[in-house]
Amino acid sequence: MEKMVNVYLFGKQYSVPSELTIMRAMEYAGYQLVRGCGCRNGFCGACATIYRIKGQSELKACLACQTKVEEGMYVATLPFFPLVKQVYDIEKVKTNEQIMMQLYPEIYACVGCNACTKSCTQKLNVMQYIAYAQRGEFDKCAEESFDCVMCGVCSSRCPAGISHPQVAMLARRINGKYLAPKSEHLENRVKEIKDGTFNELIEALMGKPVEELKELYNHREIEK
């Protein structure tokens, strides 16, 4: 018989199997997930969740699709957080720190509390990449924030009101557009795709059964 634990979903107690993730536990308890479920594999950030264990004061953040339930866990999901998202034309953006002062001046109000880093569901050094953005070191900011899934938990905990994921997105766009070396191989491949070079191959693949596709993928030739 499965070990059961008591969890509190939106304030109501449920007994669920201890091996379930928070997301699966919600479905086990009868919730139909229409929003806040996304990819279910930790890549989209749609299932951002805040929880606290009974008897402990610390408020923790996670992704519901990756985190297992615990005894006495109080859960509240955060499927959407209203980040400040500025509009800009990447073709006209200048690659110096003034662009951050213009679009996201709140990053210069950072108090160094590190709440963003502590709450990051991906364990990123969020405060560090904001420091890079402040100094106009967009390549470093892009690298440090590369695994951000835009869940918004860091911003929900920030006393300065910084939209960390949007700052990181701008840095990555600047890096990709202006700073990173051009990839001729990628540009050539994109041109081949647009020209229809792979249309016949793609259609053939789409007609194959799933198991055969898995076999082809697992034994594909990987470039060195």
PDB file of C-alpha atoms in Angstrom:
ATOM      1  CA  MET A   1       0.000   0.000   0.000  1.00  0.00           C
ATOM      2  CA  GLU A   2       1.328   3.440  -0.947  1.00  0.00           C
ATOM      3  CA  LYS A   3       2.572   5.736   1.788  1.00  0.00           C
ATOM      4  CA  MET A   4       0.198   8.658   2.091  1.00  0.00           C
ATOM      5  CA  VAL A   5       0.971  12.208   3.230  1.00  0.00           C
ATOM      6  CA  ASN A   6      -1.291  15.070   4.212  1.00  0.00           C
ATOM      7  CA  VAL A   7      -1.028  18.189   2.060  1.00  0.00           C
ATOM      8  CA  TYR A   8      -3.022  21.398   1.975  1.00  0.00           C
ATOM      9  CA  LEU A   9      -3.995  22.608  -1.493  1.00  0.00           C
ATOM     10  CA  PHE A  10      -5.342  26.144  -1.390  1.00  0.00           C
ATOM     11  CA  GLY A  11      -6.112  25.681   2.304  1.00  0.00           C
ATOM     12  CA  LYS A  12      -7.969  22.371   2.058  1.00  0.00           C
ATOM     13  CA  GLN A  13      -6.453  19.138   3.395  1.00  0.00           C
ATOM     14  CA  TYR A  14      -5.960  16.083   1.184  1.00  0.00           C
ATOM     15  CA  SER A  15      -4.279  12.722   1.687  1.00  0.00           C
ATOM     16  CA  VAL A  16      -2.165  11.832  -1.361  1.00  0.00           C
ATOM     17  CA  PRO A  17       0.561   9.277  -2.263  1.00  0.00           C
ATOM     18  CA  SER A  18       3.998  10.494  -1.184  1.00  0.00           C
ATOM     19  CA  GLU A  19       5.583   9.642  -4.553  1.00  0.00           C
ATOM     20  CA  LEU A  20       3.496  12.184  -6.470  1.00  0.00           C
ATOM     21  CA  THR A  21       4.671  15.581  -7.623  1.00  0.00           C
ATOM     22  CA  ILE A  22       2.617  18.553  -6.484  1.00  0.00           C
ATOM     23  CA  MET A  23       1.013  18.710  -9.931  1.00  0.00           C
ATOM     24  CA  ARG A  24       0.074  15.031  -9.915  1.00  0.00           C
ATOM     25  CA  ALA A  25      -1.158  15.354  -6.329  1.00  0.00           C
ATOM     26  CA  MET A  26      -3.513  18.151  -7.366  1.00  0.00           C
ATOM     27  CA  GLU A  27      -4.947  15.935 -10.087  1.00  0.00           C
ATOM     28  CA  TYR A  28      -5.160  13.014  -7.638  1.00  0.00           C
ATOM     29  CA  ALA A  29      -7.151  15.280  -5.320  1.00  0.00           C
ATOM     30  CA  GLY A  30      -9.601  16.040  -8.123  1.00  0.00           C
ATOM     31  CA  TYR A  31      -8.346  19.342  -9.526  1.00  0.00           C
ATOM     32  CA  GLN A  32      -8.610  19.708 -13.295  1.00  0.00           C
ATOM     33  CA  LEU A  33      -5.562  21.652 -14.454  1.00  0.00           C
ATOM     34  CA  VAL A  34      -6.502  23.977 -17.299  1.00  0.00           C
ATOM     35  CA  ARG A  35      -3.859  26.636 -16.648  1.00  0.00           C
ATOM     36  CA  GLY A  36      -0.587  26.467 -14.767  1.00  0.00           C
ATOM     37  CA  CYS A  37       0.416  23.061 -16.130  1.00  0.00           C
ATOM     38  CA  GLY A  38       2.220  23.775 -19.422  1.00  0.00           C
ATOM     39  CA  CYS A  39       4.907  21.331 -20.540  1.00  0.00           C
ATOM     40  CA  ARG A  40       4.916  19.247 -17.306  1.00  0.00           C
ATOM     41  CA  ASN A  41       8.665  18.770 -17.646  1.00  0.00           C
ATOM     42  CA  GLY A  42      10.231  21.828 -15.996  1.00  0.00           C
ATOM     43  CA  PHE A  43      10.868  23.858 -19.137  1.00  0.00           C
ATOM     44  CA  CYS A  44       8.001  26.354 -19.422  1.00  0.00           C
ATOM     45  CA  GLY A  45       7.731  27.820 -15.910  1.00  0.00           C
ATOM     46  CA  ALA A  46       3.919  27.775 -16.006  1.00  0.00           C
ATOM     47  CA  CYS A  47       3.534  25.813 -12.758  1.00  0.00           C
ATOM     48  CA  ALA A  48       5.385  28.156 -10.403  1.00  0.00           C
ATOM     49  CA  THR A  49       4.386  27.267  -6.853  1.00  0.00           C
ATOM     50  CA  ILE A  50       4.940  28.656  -3.375  1.00  0.00           C
ATOM     51  CA  TYR A  51       4.730  26.369  -0.356  1.00  0.00           C
ATOM     52  CA  ARG A  52       5.446  26.145   3.342  1.00  0.00           C
ATOM     53  CA  ILE A  53       5.888  23.068   5.523  1.00  0.00           C
ATOM     54  CA  LYS A  54       3.729  22.953   8.650  1.00  0.00           C
ATOM     55  CA  GLY A  55       5.710  24.100  11.672  1.00  0.00           C
ATOM     56  CA  GLN A  56       8.321  25.912   9.574  1.00  0.00           C
ATOM     57  CA  SER A  57       8.392  29.631   8.836  1.00  0.00           C
ATOM     58  CA  GLU A  58      10.389  29.511   5.578  1.00  0.00           C
ATOM     59  CA  LEU A  59       8.443  30.181   2.395  1.00  0.00           C
ATOM     60  CA  LYS A  60       9.785  28.079  -0.472  1.00  0.00           C
ATOM     61  CA  ALA A  61       9.324  28.259  -4.254  1.00  0.00           C
ATOM     62  CA  CYS A  62       9.382  25.483  -6.844  1.00  0.00           C
ATOM     63  CA  LEU A  63       7.878  24.137 -10.049  1.00  0.00           C
ATOM     64  CA  ALA A  64       4.913  21.884  -9.288  1.00  0.00           C
ATOM     65  CA  CYS A  65       5.785  19.416 -12.046  1.00  0.00           C
ATOM     66  CA  GLN A  66       9.206  18.643 -10.529  1.00  0.00           C
ATOM     67  CA  THR A  67       8.675  18.784  -6.769  1.00  0.00           C
ATOM     68  CA  LYS A  68       7.337  15.892  -4.706  1.00  0.00           C
ATOM     69  CA  VAL A  69       4.775  16.441  -1.988  1.00  0.00           C
ATOM     70  CA  GLU A  70       5.799  16.374   1.677  1.00  0.00           C
ATOM     71  CA  GLU A  71       3.897  15.789   4.878  1.00  0.00           C
ATOM     72  CA  GLY A  72       2.298  19.013   6.096  1.00  0.00           C
ATOM     73  CA  MET A  73       2.936  20.912   2.850  1.00  0.00           C
ATOM     74  CA  TYR A  74       0.793  24.019   2.322  1.00  0.00           C
ATOM     75  CA  VAL A  75       0.618  24.787  -1.395  1.00  0.00           C
ATOM     76  CA  ALA A  76      -0.403  27.858  -3.397  1.00  0.00           C
ATOM     77  CA  THR A  77       0.288  27.978  -7.131  1.00  0.00           C
ATOM     78  CA  LEU A  78       1.514  31.084  -8.946  1.00  0.00           C
ATOM     79  CA  PRO A  79       0.734  30.302 -12.616  1.00  0.00           C
ATOM     80  CA  PHE A  80       1.072  33.942 -13.629  1.00  0.00           C
ATOM     81  CA  PHE A  81       2.907  36.936 -12.191  1.00  0.00           C
ATOM     82  CA  PRO A  82       2.469  40.378 -13.820  1.00  0.00           C
ATOM     83  CA  LEU A  83       6.001  41.234 -14.920  1.00  0.00           C
ATOM     84  CA  VAL A  84       6.841  44.657 -16.328  1.00  0.00           C
ATOM     85  CA  LYS A  85       7.459  44.056 -20.035  1.00  0.00           C
ATOM     86  CA  GLN A  86       8.775  47.029 -21.972  1.00  0.00           C
ATOM     87  CA  VAL A  87       8.335  47.381 -25.735  1.00  0.00           C
ATOM     88  CA  TYR A  88      11.449  47.982 -27.847  1.00  0.00           C
ATOM     89  CA  ASP A  89      12.774  47.448 -31.354  1.00  0.00           C
ATOM     90  CA  ILE A  90      15.762  45.110 -31.117  1.00  0.00           C
ATOM     91  CA  GLU A  91      17.037  46.523 -34.423  1.00  0.00           C
ATOM     92  CA  LYS A  92      17.447  49.932 -32.767  1.00  0.00           C
ATOM     93  CA  VAL A  93      18.684  48.907 -29.330  1.00  0.00           C
ATOM     94  CA  LYS A  94      22.171  50.158 -28.416  1.00  0.00           C
ATOM     95  CA  THR A  95      24.575  47.784 -26.704  1.00  0.00           C
ATOM     96  CA  ASN A  96      25.475  49.856 -23.651  1.00  0.00           C
ATOM     97  CA  GLU A  97      24.130  50.062 -20.106  1.00  0.00           C
ATOM     98  CA  GLN A  98      21.982  53.080 -21.002  1.00  0.00           C
ATOM     99  CA  ILE A  99      19.408  50.765 -22.565  1.00  0.00           C
ATOM    100  CA  MET A 100      18.788  49.174 -19.158  1.00  0.00           C
ATOM    101  CA  MET A 101      18.501  52.603 -17.537  1.00  0.00           C
ATOM    102  CA  GLN A 102      15.967  53.519 -20.191  1.00  0.00           C
ATOM    103  CA  LEU A 103      13.839  50.354 -20.177  1.00  0.00           C
ATOM    104  CA  TYR A 104      14.348  48.761 -16.753  1.00  0.00           C
ATOM    105  CA  PRO A 105      15.640  51.491 -14.392  1.00  0.00           C
ATOM    106  CA  GLU A 106      14.347  49.571 -11.371  1.00  0.00           C
ATOM    107  CA  ILE A 107      17.362  47.249 -11.539  1.00  0.00           C
ATOM    108  CA  TYR A 108      19.444  50.100 -10.114  1.00  0.00           C
ATOM    109  CA  ALA A 109      17.193  50.089  -7.041  1.00  0.00           C
ATOM    110  CA  CYS A 110      18.335  46.539  -6.157  1.00  0.00           C
ATOM    111  CA  VAL A 111      19.037  46.375  -2.409  1.00  0.00           C
ATOM    112  CA  GLY A 112      21.134  43.201  -2.620  1.00  0.00           C
ATOM    113  CA  CYS A 113      18.769  41.151  -0.453  1.00  0.00           C
ATOM    114  CA  ASN A 114      19.269  38.094  -2.702  1.00  0.00           C
ATOM    115  CA  ALA A 115      15.607  37.068  -2.333  1.00  0.00           C
ATOM    116  CA  CYS A 116      15.503  36.548  -6.106  1.00  0.00           C
ATOM    117  CA  THR A 117      18.320  34.002  -6.063  1.00  0.00           C
ATOM    118  CA  LYS A 118      16.940  32.192  -3.019  1.00  0.00           C
ATOM    119  CA  SER A 119      13.508  31.822  -4.613  1.00  0.00           C
ATOM    120  CA  CYS A 120      14.635  30.845  -8.139  1.00  0.00           C
ATOM    121  CA  THR A 121      13.022  27.566  -9.178  1.00  0.00           C
ATOM    122  CA  GLN A 122      16.005  26.850 -11.459  1.00  0.00           C
ATOM    123  CA  LYS A 123      18.629  27.637  -8.780  1.00  0.00           C
ATOM    124  CA  LEU A 124      20.091  30.457 -10.878  1.00  0.00           C
ATOM    125  CA  ASN A 125      22.244  33.239  -9.429  1.00  0.00           C
ATOM    126  CA  VAL A 126      19.625  35.858 -10.270  1.00  0.00           C
ATOM    127  CA  MET A 127      21.136  38.732  -8.309  1.00  0.00           C
ATOM    128  CA  GLN A 128      24.430  38.174 -10.137  1.00  0.00           C
ATOM    129  CA  TYR A 129      22.919  38.401 -13.600  1.00  0.00           C
ATOM    130  CA  ILE A 130      21.086  41.572 -12.587  1.00  0.00           C
ATOM    131  CA  ALA A 131      24.475  42.989 -11.516  1.00  0.00           C
ATOM    132  CA  TYR A 132      25.851  42.126 -14.959  1.00  0.00           C
ATOM    133  CA  ALA A 133      22.882  43.906 -16.565  1.00  0.00           C
ATOM    134  CA  GLN A 134      23.537  46.988 -14.425  1.00  0.00           C
ATOM    135  CA  ARG A 135      27.092  47.160 -15.757  1.00  0.00           C
ATOM    136  CA  GLY A 136      26.107  46.539 -19.367  1.00  0.00           C
ATOM    137  CA  GLU A 137      27.831  43.140 -19.431  1.00  0.00           C
ATOM    138  CA  PHE A 138      25.065  41.609 -21.511  1.00  0.00           C
ATOM    139  CA  ASP A 139      27.029  38.547 -22.618  1.00  0.00           C
ATOM    140  CA  LYS A 140      27.621  37.540 -18.997  1.00  0.00           C
ATOM    141  CA  CYS A 141      24.003  38.312 -18.087  1.00  0.00           C
ATOM    142  CA  ALA A 142      22.833  36.166 -21.002  1.00  0.00           C
ATOM    143  CA  GLU A 143      25.039  33.253 -19.945  1.00  0.00           C
ATOM    144  CA  GLU A 144      24.083  33.444 -16.260  1.00  0.00           C
ATOM    145  CA  SER A 145      20.349  33.622 -17.035  1.00  0.00           C
ATOM    146  CA  PHE A 146      20.313  31.099 -19.884  1.00  0.00           C
ATOM    147  CA  ASP A 147      18.211  28.499 -18.029  1.00  0.00           C
ATOM    148  CA  CYS A 148      15.539  30.973 -16.875  1.00  0.00           C
ATOM    149  CA  VAL A 149      12.023  29.628 -17.563  1.00  0.00           C
ATOM    150  CA  MET A 150      10.274  32.994 -16.981  1.00  0.00           C
ATOM    151  CA  CYS A 151       8.184  31.688 -14.070  1.00  0.00           C
ATOM    152  CA  GLY A 152       8.282  35.073 -12.297  1.00  0.00           C
ATOM    153  CA  VAL A 153       8.843  33.761  -8.766  1.00  0.00           C
ATOM    154  CA  CYS A 154      11.992  35.887  -8.372  1.00  0.00           C
ATOM    155  CA  SER A 155      10.030  39.039  -9.209  1.00  0.00           C
ATOM    156  CA  SER A 156       7.238  38.112  -6.802  1.00  0.00           C
ATOM    157  CA  ARG A 157       9.794  38.200  -3.962  1.00  0.00           C
ATOM    158  CA  CYS A 158      11.650  41.368  -5.026  1.00  0.00           C
ATOM    159  CA  PRO A 159      11.187  44.494  -2.832  1.00  0.00           C
ATOM    160  CA  ALA A 160      12.499  46.698  -5.664  1.00  0.00           C
ATOM    161  CA  GLY A 161       9.900  45.470  -8.174  1.00  0.00           C
ATOM    162  CA  ILE A 162      12.471  44.217 -10.680  1.00  0.00           C
ATOM    163  CA  SER A 163      11.220  42.105 -13.590  1.00  0.00           C
ATOM    164  CA  HIS A 164      14.268  39.844 -13.611  1.00  0.00           C
ATOM    165  CA  PRO A 165      13.134  37.494 -16.424  1.00  0.00           C
ATOM    166  CA  GLN A 166      12.424  40.397 -18.782  1.00  0.00           C
ATOM    167  CA  VAL A 167      15.788  42.006 -18.018  1.00  0.00           C
ATOM    168  CA  ALA A 168      17.445  38.662 -18.766  1.00  0.00           C
ATOM    169  CA  MET A 169      15.457  38.279 -21.983  1.00  0.00           C
ATOM    170  CA  LEU A 170      16.621  41.690 -23.209  1.00  0.00           C
ATOM    171  CA  ALA A 171      20.239  40.801 -22.394  1.00  0.00           C
ATOM    172  CA  ARG A 172      19.978  37.500 -24.281  1.00  0.00           C
ATOM    173  CA  ARG A 173      18.435  39.227 -27.290  1.00  0.00           C
ATOM    174  CA  ILE A 174      21.195  41.852 -27.332  1.00  0.00           C
ATOM    175  CA  ASN A 175      23.803  39.131 -26.991  1.00  0.00           C
ATOM    176  CA  GLY A 176      22.318  37.043 -29.771  1.00  0.00           C
ATOM    177  CA  LYS A 177      21.777  39.985 -32.104  1.00  0.00           C
ATOM    178  CA  TYR A 178      24.968  41.988 -31.613  1.00  0.00           C
ATOM    179  CA  LEU A 179      27.585  40.288 -29.433  1.00  0.00           C
ATOM    180  CA  ALA A 180      27.689  36.541 -30.049  1.00  0.00           C
ATOM    181  CA  PRO A 181      29.742  35.286 -33.041  1.00  0.00           C
ATOM    182  CA  LYS A 182      27.686  34.662 -36.179  1.00  0.00           C
ATOM    183  CA  SER A 183      26.992  31.017 -36.975  1.00  0.00           C
ATOM    184  CA  GLU A 184      27.324  30.463 -40.712  1.00  0.00           C
ATOM    185  CA  HIS A 185      26.341  26.825 -40.273  1.00  0.00           C
ATOM    186  CA  LEU A 186      23.057  27.854 -38.641  1.00  0.00           C
ATOM    187  CA  GLU A 187      22.338  30.541 -41.234  1.00  0.00           C
ATOM    188  CA  ASN A 188      22.925  28.063 -44.048  1.00  0.00           C
ATOM    189  CA  ARG A 189      20.660  25.486 -42.417  1.00  0.00           C
ATOM    190  CA  VAL A 190      17.858  28.040 -41.951  1.00  0.00           C
ATOM    191  CA  LYS A 191      18.151  28.975 -45.626  1.00  0.00           C
ATOM    192  CA  GLU A 192      17.915  25.292 -46.604  1.00  0.00           C
ATOM    193  CA  ILE A 193      14.761  24.919 -44.504  1.00  0.00           C
ATOM    194  CA  LYS A 194      13.170  27.991 -46.103  1.00  0.00           C
ATOM    195  CA  ASP A 195      14.098  26.711 -49.568  1.00  0.00           C
ATOM    196  CA  GLY A 196      12.281  23.419 -48.889  1.00  0.00           C
ATOM    197  CA  THR A 197      15.381  21.217 -48.968  1.00  0.00           C
ATOM    198  CA  PHE A 198      14.056  19.018 -46.146  1.00  0.00           C
ATOM    199  CA  ASN A 199      10.333  18.964 -47.011  1.00  0.00           C
ATOM    200  CA  GLU A 200      10.400  15.434 -48.419  1.00  0.00           C
ATOM    201  CA  LEU A 201      12.401  14.120 -45.463  1.00  0.00           C
ATOM    202  CA  ILE A 202      10.067  15.786 -42.941  1.00  0.00           C
ATOM    203  CA  GLU A 203       6.976  14.352 -44.619  1.00  0.00           C
ATOM    204  CA  ALA A 204       8.551  10.879 -44.561  1.00  0.00           C
ATOM    205  CA  LEU A 205       9.341  11.224 -40.850  1.00  0.00           C
ATOM    206  CA  MET A 206       5.816  12.395 -40.043  1.00  0.00           C
ATOM    207  CA  GLY A 207       4.464   9.173 -41.571  1.00  0.00           C
ATOM    208  CA  LYS A 208       6.545   6.883 -39.334  1.00  0.00           C
ATOM    209  CA  PRO A 209       5.236   5.270 -36.111  1.00  0.00           C
ATOM    210  CA  VAL A 210       6.390   6.721 -32.799  1.00  0.00           C
ATOM    211  CA  GLU A 211       8.566   3.740 -31.869  1.00  0.00           C
ATOM    212  CA  GLU A 212      10.496   3.979 -35.128  1.00  0.00           C
ATOM    213  CA  LEU A 213      11.009   7.706 -34.570  1.00  0.00           C
ATOM    214  CA  LYS A 214      12.396   6.996 -31.095  1.00  0.00           C
ATOM    215  CA  GLU A 215      14.795   4.441 -32.557  1.00  0.00           C
ATOM    216  CA  LEU A 216      15.990   6.886 -35.215  1.00  0.00           C
ATOM    217  CA  TYR A 217      16.478   9.606 -32.590  1.00  0.00           C
ATOM    218  CA  ASN A 218      18.412   7.373 -30.193  1.00  0.00           C
ATOM    219  CA  HIS A 219      20.790   6.227 -32.948  1.00  0.00           C
ATOM    220  CA  ARG A 220      21.144   9.493 -34.822  1.00  0.00           C
ATOM    221  CA  GLU A 221      24.513  10.708 -36.025  1.00  0.00           C
ATOM    222  CA  ILE A 222      25.771  13.458 -33.708  1.00  0.00           C
ATOM    223  CA  GLU A 223      28.167  16.029 -35.118  1.00  0.00           C
ATOM    224  CA  LYS A 224      31.398  16.516 -33.174  1.00  0.00           C
TER     225      LYS A 224
END
